[in-house]
Short mmCIF file of C-alpha atoms in Angstrom, two decimals:
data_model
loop_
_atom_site.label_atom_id
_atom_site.label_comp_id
_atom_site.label_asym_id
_atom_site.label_seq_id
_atom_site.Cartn_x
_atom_site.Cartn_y
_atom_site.Cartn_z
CA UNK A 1 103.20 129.88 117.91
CA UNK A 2 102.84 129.99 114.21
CA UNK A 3 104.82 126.85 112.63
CA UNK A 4 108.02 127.48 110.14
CA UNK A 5 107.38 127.44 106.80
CA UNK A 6 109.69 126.90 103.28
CA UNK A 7 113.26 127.19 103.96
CA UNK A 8 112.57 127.57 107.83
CA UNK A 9 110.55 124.63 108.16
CA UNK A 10 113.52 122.80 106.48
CA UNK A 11 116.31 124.31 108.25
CA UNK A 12 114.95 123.77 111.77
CA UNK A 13 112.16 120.91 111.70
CA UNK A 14 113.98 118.72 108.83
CA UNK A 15 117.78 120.09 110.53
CA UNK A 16 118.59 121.13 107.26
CA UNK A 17 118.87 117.93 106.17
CA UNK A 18 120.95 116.87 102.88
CA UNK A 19 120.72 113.02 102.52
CA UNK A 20 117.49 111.92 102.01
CA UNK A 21 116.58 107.87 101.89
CA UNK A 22 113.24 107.54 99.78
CA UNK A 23 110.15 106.19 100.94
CA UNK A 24 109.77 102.28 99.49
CA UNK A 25 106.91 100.59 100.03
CA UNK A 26 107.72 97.61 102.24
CA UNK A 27 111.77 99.03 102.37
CA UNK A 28 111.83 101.46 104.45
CA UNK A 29 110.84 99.85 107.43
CA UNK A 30 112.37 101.11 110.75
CA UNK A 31 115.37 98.84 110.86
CA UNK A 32 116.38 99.93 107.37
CA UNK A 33 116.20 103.69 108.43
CA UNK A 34 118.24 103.19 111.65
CA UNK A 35 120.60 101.40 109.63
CA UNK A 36 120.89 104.20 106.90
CA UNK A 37 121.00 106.92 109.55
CA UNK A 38 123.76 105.06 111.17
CA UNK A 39 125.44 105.77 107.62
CA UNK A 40 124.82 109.06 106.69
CA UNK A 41 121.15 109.60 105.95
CA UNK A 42 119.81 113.26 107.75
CA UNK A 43 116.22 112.26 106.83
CA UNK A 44 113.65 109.25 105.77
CA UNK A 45 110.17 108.66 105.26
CA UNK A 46 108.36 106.01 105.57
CA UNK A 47 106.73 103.40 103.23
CA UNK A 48 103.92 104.92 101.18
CA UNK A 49 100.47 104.28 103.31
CA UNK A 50 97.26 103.89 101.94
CA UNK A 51 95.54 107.37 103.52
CA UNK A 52 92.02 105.27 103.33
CA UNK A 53 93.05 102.31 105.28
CA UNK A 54 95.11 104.24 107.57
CA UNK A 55 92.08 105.81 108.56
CA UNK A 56 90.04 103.18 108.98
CA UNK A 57 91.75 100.21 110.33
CA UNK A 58 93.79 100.88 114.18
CA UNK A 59 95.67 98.00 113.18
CA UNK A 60 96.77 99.53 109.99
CA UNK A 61 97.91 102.66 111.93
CA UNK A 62 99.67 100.72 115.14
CA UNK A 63 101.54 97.99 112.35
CA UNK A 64 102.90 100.93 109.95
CA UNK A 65 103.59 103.76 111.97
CA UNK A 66 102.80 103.89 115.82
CA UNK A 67 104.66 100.45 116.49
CA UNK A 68 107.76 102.09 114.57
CA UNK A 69 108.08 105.05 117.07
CA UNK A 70 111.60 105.52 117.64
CA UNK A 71 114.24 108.76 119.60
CA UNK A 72 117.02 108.04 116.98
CA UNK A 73 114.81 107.37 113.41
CA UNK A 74 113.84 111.29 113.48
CA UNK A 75 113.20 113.85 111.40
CA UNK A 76 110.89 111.45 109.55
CA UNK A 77 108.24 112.40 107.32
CA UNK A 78 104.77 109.86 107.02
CA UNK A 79 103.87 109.52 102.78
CA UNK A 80 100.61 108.81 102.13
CA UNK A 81 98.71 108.09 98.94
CA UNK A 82 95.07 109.43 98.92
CA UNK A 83 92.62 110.92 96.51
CA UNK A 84 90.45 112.13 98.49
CA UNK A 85 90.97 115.50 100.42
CA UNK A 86 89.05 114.90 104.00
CA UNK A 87 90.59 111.19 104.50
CA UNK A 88 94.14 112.97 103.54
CA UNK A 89 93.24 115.98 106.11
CA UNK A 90 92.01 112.70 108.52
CA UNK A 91 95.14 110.81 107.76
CA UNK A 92 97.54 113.07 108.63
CA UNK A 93 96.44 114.47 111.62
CA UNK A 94 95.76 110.43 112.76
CA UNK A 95 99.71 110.56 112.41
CA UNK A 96 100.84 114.29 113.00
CA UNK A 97 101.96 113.11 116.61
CA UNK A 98 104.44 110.37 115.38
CA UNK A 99 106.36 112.57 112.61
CA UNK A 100 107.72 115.49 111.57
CA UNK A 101 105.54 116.34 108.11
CA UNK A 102 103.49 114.73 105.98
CA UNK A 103 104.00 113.92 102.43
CA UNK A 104 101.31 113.59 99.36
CA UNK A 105 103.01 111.16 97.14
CA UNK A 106 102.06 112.60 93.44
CA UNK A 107 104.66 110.75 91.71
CA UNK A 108 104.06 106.86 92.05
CA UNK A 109 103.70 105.51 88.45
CA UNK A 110 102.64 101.81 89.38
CA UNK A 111 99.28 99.87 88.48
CA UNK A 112 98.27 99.66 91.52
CA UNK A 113 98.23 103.65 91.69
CA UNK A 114 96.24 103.97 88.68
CA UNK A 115 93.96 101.50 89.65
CA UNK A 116 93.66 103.46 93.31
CA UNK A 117 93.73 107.07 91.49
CA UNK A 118 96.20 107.98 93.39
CA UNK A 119 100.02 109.10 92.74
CA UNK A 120 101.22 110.76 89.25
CA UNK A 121 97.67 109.43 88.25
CA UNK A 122 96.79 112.79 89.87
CA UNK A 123 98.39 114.91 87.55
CA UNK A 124 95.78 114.74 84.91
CA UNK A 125 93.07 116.04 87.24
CA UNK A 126 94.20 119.12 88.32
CA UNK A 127 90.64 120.41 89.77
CA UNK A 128 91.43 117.13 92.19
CA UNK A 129 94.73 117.92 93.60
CA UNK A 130 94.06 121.75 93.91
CA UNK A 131 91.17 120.18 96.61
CA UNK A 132 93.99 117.97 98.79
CA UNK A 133 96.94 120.77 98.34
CA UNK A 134 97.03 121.85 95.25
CA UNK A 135 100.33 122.47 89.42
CA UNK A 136 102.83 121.02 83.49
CA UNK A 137 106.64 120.70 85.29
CA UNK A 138 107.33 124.19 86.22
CA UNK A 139 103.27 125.29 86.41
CA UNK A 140 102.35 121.95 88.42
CA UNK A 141 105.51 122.75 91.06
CA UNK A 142 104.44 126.27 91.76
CA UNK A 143 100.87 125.12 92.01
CA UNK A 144 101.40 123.03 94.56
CA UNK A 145 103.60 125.95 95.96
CA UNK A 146 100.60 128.15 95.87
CA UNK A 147 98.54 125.32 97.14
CA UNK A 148 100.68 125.30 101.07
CA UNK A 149 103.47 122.77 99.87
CA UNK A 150 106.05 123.36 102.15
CA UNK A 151 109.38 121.34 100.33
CA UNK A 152 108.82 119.30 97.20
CA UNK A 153 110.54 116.37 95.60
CA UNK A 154 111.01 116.27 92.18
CA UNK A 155 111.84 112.59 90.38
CA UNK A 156 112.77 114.02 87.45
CA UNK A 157 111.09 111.13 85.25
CA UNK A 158 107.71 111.17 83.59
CA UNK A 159 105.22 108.16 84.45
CA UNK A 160 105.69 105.92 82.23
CA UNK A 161 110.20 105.92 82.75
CA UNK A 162 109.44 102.63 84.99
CA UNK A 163 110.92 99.23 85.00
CA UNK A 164 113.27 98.71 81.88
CA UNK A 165 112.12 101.83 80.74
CA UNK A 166 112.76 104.00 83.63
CA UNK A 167 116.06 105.10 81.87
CA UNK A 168 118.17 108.77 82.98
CA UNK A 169 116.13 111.13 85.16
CA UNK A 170 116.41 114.94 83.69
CA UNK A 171 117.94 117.37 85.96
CA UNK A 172 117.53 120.22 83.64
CA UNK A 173 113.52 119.62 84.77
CA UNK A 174 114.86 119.66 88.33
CA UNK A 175 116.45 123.09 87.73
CA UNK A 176 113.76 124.50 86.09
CA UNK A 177 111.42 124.03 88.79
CA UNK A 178 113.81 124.94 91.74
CA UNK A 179 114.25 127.64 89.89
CA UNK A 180 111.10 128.75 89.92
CA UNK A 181 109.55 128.26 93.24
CA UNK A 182 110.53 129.37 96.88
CA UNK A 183 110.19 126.70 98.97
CA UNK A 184 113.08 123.81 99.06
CA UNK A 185 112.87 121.31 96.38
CA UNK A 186 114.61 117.83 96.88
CA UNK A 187 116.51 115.71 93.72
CA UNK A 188 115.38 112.26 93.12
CA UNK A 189 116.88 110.10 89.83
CA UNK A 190 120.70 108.99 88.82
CA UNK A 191 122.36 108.47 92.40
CA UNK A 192 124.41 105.67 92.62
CA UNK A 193 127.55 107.27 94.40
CA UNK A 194 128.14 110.20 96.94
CA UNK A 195 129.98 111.98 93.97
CA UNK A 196 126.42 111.99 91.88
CA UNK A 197 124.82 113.70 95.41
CA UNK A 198 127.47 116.59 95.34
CA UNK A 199 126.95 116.84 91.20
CA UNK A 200 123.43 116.95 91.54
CA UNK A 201 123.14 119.79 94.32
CA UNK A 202 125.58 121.84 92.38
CA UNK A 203 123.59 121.43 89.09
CA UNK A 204 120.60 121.76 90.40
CA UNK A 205 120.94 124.04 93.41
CA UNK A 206 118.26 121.72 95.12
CA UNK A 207 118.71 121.77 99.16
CA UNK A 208 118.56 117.77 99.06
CA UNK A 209 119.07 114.35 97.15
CA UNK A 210 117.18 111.36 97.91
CA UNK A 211 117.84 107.84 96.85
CA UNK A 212 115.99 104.74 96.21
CA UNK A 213 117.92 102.13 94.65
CA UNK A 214 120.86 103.65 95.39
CA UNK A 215 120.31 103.04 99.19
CA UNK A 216 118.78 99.96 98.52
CA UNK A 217 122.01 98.23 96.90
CA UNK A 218 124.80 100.44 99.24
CA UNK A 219 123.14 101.60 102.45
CA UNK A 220 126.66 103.59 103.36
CA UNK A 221 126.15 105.58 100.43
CA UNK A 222 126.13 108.99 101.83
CA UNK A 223 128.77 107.84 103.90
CA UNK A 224 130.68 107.70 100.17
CA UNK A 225 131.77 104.01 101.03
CA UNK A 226 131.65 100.90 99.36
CA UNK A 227 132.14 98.54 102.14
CA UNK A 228 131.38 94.58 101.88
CA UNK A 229 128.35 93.51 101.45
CA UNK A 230 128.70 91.05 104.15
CA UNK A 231 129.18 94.15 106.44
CA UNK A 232 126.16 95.61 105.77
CA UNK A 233 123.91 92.52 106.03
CA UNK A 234 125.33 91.47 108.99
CA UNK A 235 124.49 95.47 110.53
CA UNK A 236 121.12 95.06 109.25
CA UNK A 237 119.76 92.11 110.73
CA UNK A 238 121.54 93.11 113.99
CA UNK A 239 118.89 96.11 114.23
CA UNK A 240 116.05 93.94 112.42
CA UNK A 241 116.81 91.81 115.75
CA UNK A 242 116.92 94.45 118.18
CA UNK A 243 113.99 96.46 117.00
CA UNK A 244 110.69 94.00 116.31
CA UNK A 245 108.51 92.90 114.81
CA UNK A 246 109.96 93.04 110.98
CA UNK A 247 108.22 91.41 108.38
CA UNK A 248 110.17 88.53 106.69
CA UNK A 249 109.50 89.82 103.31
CA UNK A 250 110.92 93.25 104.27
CA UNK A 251 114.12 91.18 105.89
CA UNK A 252 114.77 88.98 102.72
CA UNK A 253 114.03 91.40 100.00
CA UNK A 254 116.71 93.78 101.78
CA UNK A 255 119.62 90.50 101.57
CA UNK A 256 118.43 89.92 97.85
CA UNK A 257 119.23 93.30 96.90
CA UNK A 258 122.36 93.64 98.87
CA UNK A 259 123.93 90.54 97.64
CA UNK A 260 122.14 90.82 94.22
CA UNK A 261 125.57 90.45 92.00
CA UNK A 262 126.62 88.14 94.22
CA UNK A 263 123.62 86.29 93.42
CA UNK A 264 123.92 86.17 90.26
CA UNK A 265 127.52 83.81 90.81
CA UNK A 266 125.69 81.59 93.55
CA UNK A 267 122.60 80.65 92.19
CA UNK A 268 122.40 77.74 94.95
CA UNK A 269 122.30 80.36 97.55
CA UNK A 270 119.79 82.27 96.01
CA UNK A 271 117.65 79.43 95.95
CA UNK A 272 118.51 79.32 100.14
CA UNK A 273 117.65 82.70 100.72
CA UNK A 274 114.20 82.96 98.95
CA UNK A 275 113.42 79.14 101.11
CA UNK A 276 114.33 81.03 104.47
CA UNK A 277 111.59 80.85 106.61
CA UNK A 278 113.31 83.03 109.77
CA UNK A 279 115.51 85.48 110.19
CA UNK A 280 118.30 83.16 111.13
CA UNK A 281 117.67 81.14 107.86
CA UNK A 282 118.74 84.77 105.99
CA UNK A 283 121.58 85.12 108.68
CA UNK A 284 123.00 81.45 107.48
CA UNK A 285 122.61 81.97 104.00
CA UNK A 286 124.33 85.69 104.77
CA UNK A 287 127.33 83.74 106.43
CA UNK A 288 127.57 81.29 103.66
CA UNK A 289 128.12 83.76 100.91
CA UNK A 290 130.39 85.71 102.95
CA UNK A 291 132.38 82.73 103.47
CA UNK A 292 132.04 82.18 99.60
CA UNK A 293 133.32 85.79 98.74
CA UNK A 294 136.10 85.53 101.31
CA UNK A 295 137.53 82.21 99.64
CA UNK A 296 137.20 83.91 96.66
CA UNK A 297 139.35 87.06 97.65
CA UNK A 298 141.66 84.59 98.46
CA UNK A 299 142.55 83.50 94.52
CA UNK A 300 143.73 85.29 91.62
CA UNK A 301 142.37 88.61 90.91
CA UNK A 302 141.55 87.36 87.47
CA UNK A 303 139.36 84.79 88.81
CA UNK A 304 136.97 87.00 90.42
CA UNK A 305 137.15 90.29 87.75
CA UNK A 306 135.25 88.74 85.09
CA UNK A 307 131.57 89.91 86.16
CA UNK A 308 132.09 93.21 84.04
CA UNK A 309 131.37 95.38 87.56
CA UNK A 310 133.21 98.01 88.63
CA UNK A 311 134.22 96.90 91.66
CA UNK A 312 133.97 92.97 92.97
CA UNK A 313 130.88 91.77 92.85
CA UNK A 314 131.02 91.11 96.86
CA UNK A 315 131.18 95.41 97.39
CA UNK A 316 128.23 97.71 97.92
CA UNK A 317 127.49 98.87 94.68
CA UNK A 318 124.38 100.10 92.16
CA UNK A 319 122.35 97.77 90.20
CA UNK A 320 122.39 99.42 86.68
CA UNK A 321 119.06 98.35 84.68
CA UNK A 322 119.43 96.87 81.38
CA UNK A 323 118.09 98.91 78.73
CA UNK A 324 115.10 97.34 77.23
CA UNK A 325 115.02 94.63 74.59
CA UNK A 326 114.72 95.43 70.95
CA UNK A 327 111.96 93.79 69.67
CA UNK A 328 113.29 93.11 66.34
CA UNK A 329 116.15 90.82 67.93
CA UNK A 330 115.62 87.35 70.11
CA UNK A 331 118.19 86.51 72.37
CA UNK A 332 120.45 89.27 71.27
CA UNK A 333 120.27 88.15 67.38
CA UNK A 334 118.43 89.75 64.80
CA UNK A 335 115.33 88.47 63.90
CA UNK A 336 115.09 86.98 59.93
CA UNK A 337 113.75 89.71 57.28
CA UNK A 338 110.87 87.90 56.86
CA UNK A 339 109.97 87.66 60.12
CA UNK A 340 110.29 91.69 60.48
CA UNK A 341 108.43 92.17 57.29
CA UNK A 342 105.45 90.34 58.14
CA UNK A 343 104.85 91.84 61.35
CA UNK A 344 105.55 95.71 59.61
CA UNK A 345 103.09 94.48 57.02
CA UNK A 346 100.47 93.60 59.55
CA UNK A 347 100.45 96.98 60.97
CA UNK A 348 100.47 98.64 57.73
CA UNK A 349 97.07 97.24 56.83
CA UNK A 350 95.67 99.07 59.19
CA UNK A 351 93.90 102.85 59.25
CA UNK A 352 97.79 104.42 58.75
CA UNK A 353 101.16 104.35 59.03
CA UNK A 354 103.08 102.23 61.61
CA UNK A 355 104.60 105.23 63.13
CA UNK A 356 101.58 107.59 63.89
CA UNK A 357 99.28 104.91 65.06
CA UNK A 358 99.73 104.95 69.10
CA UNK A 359 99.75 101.60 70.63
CA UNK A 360 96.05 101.41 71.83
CA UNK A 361 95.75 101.88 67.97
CA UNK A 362 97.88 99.16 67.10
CA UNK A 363 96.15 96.88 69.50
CA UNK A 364 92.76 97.66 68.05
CA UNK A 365 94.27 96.57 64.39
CA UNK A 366 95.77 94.08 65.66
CA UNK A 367 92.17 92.53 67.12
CA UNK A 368 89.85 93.85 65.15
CA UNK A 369 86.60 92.06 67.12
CA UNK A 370 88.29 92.87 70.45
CA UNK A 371 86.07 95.14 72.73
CA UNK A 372 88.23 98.48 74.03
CA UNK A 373 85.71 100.43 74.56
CA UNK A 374 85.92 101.81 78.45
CA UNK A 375 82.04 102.23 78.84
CA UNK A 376 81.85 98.46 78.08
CA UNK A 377 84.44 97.08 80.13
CA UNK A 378 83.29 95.09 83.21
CA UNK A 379 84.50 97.31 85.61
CA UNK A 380 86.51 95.24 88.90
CA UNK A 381 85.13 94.92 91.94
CA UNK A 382 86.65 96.98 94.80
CA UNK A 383 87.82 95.77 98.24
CA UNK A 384 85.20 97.22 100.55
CA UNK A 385 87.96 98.32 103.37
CA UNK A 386 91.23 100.43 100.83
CA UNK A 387 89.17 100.53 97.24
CA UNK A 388 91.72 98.56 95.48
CA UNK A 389 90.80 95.67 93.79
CA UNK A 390 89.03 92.96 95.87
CA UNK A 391 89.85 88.88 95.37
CA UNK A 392 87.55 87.55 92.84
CA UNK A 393 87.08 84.87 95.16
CA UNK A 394 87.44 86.42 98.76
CA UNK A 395 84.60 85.31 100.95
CA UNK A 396 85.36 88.68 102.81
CA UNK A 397 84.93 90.99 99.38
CA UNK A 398 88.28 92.78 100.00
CA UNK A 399 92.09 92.55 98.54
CA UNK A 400 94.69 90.17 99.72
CA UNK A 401 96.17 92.78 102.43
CA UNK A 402 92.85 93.58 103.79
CA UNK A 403 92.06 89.90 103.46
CA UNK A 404 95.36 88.70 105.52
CA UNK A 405 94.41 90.99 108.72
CA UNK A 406 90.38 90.35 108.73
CA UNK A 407 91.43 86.67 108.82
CA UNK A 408 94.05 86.96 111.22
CA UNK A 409 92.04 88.79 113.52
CA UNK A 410 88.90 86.57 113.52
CA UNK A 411 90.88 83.73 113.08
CA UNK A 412 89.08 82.67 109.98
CA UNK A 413 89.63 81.13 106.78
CA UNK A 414 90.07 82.26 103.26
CA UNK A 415 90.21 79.86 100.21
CA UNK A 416 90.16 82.54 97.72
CA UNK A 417 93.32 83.83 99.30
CA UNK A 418 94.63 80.78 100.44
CA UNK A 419 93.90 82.05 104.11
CA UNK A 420 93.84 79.29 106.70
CA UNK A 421 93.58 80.65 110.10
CA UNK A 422 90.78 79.37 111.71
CA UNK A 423 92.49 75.85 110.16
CA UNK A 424 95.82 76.14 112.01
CA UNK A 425 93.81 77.02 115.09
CA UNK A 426 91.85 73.84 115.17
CA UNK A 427 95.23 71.69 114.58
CA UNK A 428 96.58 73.52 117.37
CA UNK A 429 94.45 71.55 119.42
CA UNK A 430 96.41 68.46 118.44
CA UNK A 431 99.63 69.72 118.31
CA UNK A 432 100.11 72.76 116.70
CA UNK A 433 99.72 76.33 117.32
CA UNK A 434 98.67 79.46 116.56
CA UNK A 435 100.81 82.87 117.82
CA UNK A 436 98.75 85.90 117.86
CA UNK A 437 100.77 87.55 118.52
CA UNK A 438 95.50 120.13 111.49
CA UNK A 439 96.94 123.15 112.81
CA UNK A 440 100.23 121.31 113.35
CA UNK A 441 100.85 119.25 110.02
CA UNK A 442 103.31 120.07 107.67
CA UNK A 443 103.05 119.16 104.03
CA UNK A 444 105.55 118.03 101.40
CA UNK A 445 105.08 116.53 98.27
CA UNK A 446 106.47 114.08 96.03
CA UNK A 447 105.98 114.05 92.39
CA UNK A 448 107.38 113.08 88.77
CA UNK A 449 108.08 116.49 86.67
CA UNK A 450 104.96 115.64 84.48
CA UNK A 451 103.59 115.35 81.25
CA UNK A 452 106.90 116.61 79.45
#
């Protein structure tokens, strides 16, 4: 039976779905998805995996994706990142049987993916990603149309809108290239509330929003509630309990951003949370703030409305980034004239004008005997399992993640990674311990609109 394509493949193998959580690396773990579904989410995918690694190590494959099988955490769609065609083909049939498509992620703007090739780093080799699935905004969409994209994701932000710059995504881009291709297009960029989900679709005329941060800071968002905070946490780390194993990290990084406003009041707490070493360390320093907040409701209004949030700093609410920091001012001041002078003056001495110099430019006349020539560079060392960049002093030659299972399965030591294994084993003996504890894929993308 052939398999449903575009619009078909959306309306019956995705369920037509709507409300879309993004995938996070090392967020959108299983017990985050249950909880979102719980709330209003129609689809998820999981954290970005390394197509490489996922390949090569079974313990990659059973940790990420195999372990995380679950009836109620479906339609879900597997994101890898790859640059290489055959490991992406090998990849994704490796995890055909534990999802419902498989997504190319085109659009992650981080180091890490430059240094990997991988992500929007693909968009400036075009003879590349025609190989793995094959288009400038509109051109690169319909490419990757022509290519066998089934449903594409559009960010709306070009690669270098990250961090304090990552600033308003452009829906007009969004339009354009929904516009101009035939196969379902998801929105990603400006959701904070349920409202922005039904604004976007009807600017748009995408099928489907997703949300990062937005989920991150109100899980009930497509539910269009703002419940406590408390309420949330306390949901979460019920399912993080009945669904194991879930990495600490994932656990704690989840409470930080739930209660980050909160946070910012109880700076004590803060200090708790990020010393938790179990999940019922987070669950205490959960209960504490609550009980915090709930003392708090008890006062005058006035005493708890000075934060400058829209709603108490104890609801379910979006983080909004500060813009970034002009670098003529320090600590909000302007800096003296002379100050400003003599660093336009530096930059003046060089080949031109301030303003048409680009910044590799303005770093080379700013170091004059500096080496940037690429050719000369000492080029790093990769990790001999993923091809990221290995420890400098890893007796194992790989990165730290690579690193942390080799060790953990041999039960050996690393100094250059602080890796002590084959230590705690030995003390175990007095006392301690040690727990050891192709035809059928279906291919989305996700992908900034490009070089605008």
């Amino acid at each position: 039976m052939a398999k449903p394509c575009g619009f078909e493949f959306w309306r019956s193998t995705l369920k037509g779905a709507r409300y879309v959580v993004a995938p996070m690396v090392e967020q959108s773990e299983l017990a985050w998805r249950l909880l979102s579904r719980r709330h209003g989410a129609e689809l998820c995918y999981t954290p970005m995996l390394h197509a490489q690694v996922f390949v090569r190590d079974a313990n990659y494959r059973r940790e990420n994706l195999y372990n995380e099988v679950h009836q109620e955490d479906r339609p879900l769609i597997t994101q890898f990142c790859a640059n290489d065609p055959e490991v992406f083909i090998q990849a994704a049939v490796l995890a055909q049987d534990y999802c419902d498509a498989i997504d190319l992620n085109l659009g992650c703007p981080q180091m890490i993916a430059k240094r990997g090739h991988y992500g929007v780093f693909l968009q400036d080799e075009w003879d590349l990603l025609e190989k793995m699935k094959i288009e400038k905004t509109v051109k690169y969409a319909k490419m990757l149309e022509n290519a066998g994209c089934q449903l594409l994701t559009v960010h709306g932000r070009t690669k270098d809108q990250k961090g304090a710059l990552t600033g308003i995504a452009s829906w007009k881009h969004i339009k354009a290239v929904r516009e101009a291709v035939s196969i379902p297009v998801f929105a990603n960029g400006n959701i904070q509330y349920l409202s922005d989900v039904q604004r976007c679709m009807e600017e748009t005329g995408v099928q489907g929003v997703m949300s990062a941060e937005g989920n991150l800071h109100n899980p009930a968002l497509f539910e269009g509630r703002s419940p406590p905070v408390w309420e949330m946490a306390e949901e979460y780390l019920e399912v993080v309990e009945k669904h194991p194993p879930c990495s600490l990290s994932y656990v704690r990084a989840h409470i930080f951003k739930l209660w980050h406003h909160t946070l910012q009041i109880h700076q004590d707490l803060r200090e708790e949370l990020a010393k938790a070493k179990n999940v019922a360390g987070i669950a205490e320093v959960n209960r504490q703030l609550k009980q915090r907040c709930q003392e708090e409701m008890a006062k005058d209004e006035s005493e708890w409305t000075r934060t400058g949030l829209p709603l108490p700093h104890w609801i379910c609410q979006p983080y909004v980034r500060p813009p970034p920091k002009d670098p003529n001012t320090e600590n909000g001041q302007k800096t003296s004239e002379t100050k400003a002078v003599s660093v336009k003056r530096a930059l003046e001495d060089s080949d031109g004008p301030n303003d048409s110099l680009s910044k590799n430019k303005q770093k080379k006349a700013r170091n004059p005997h500096k080496n940037f020539c690429p050719e000369l560079k000492p080029k790093y060392i990769k990790c001999e399992q993923c091809g990221n960049p290995k420890g400098n002093k890893c007796v194992f030659n790989l990165c730290r993640g690579c690193c942390k299972r080799k060790a953990f399965k041999e039960v050996a030591d690393c100094p250059g990674h602080g890796l002590k294994f084959k230590t705690k084993a030995l003390n175990s003996d007095t006392g301690g311990g040690l727990t050891n504890g192709n035809p059928n894929i279906q291919t989305v993308s996700t992908a900034a609109h490009g070089p605008l």
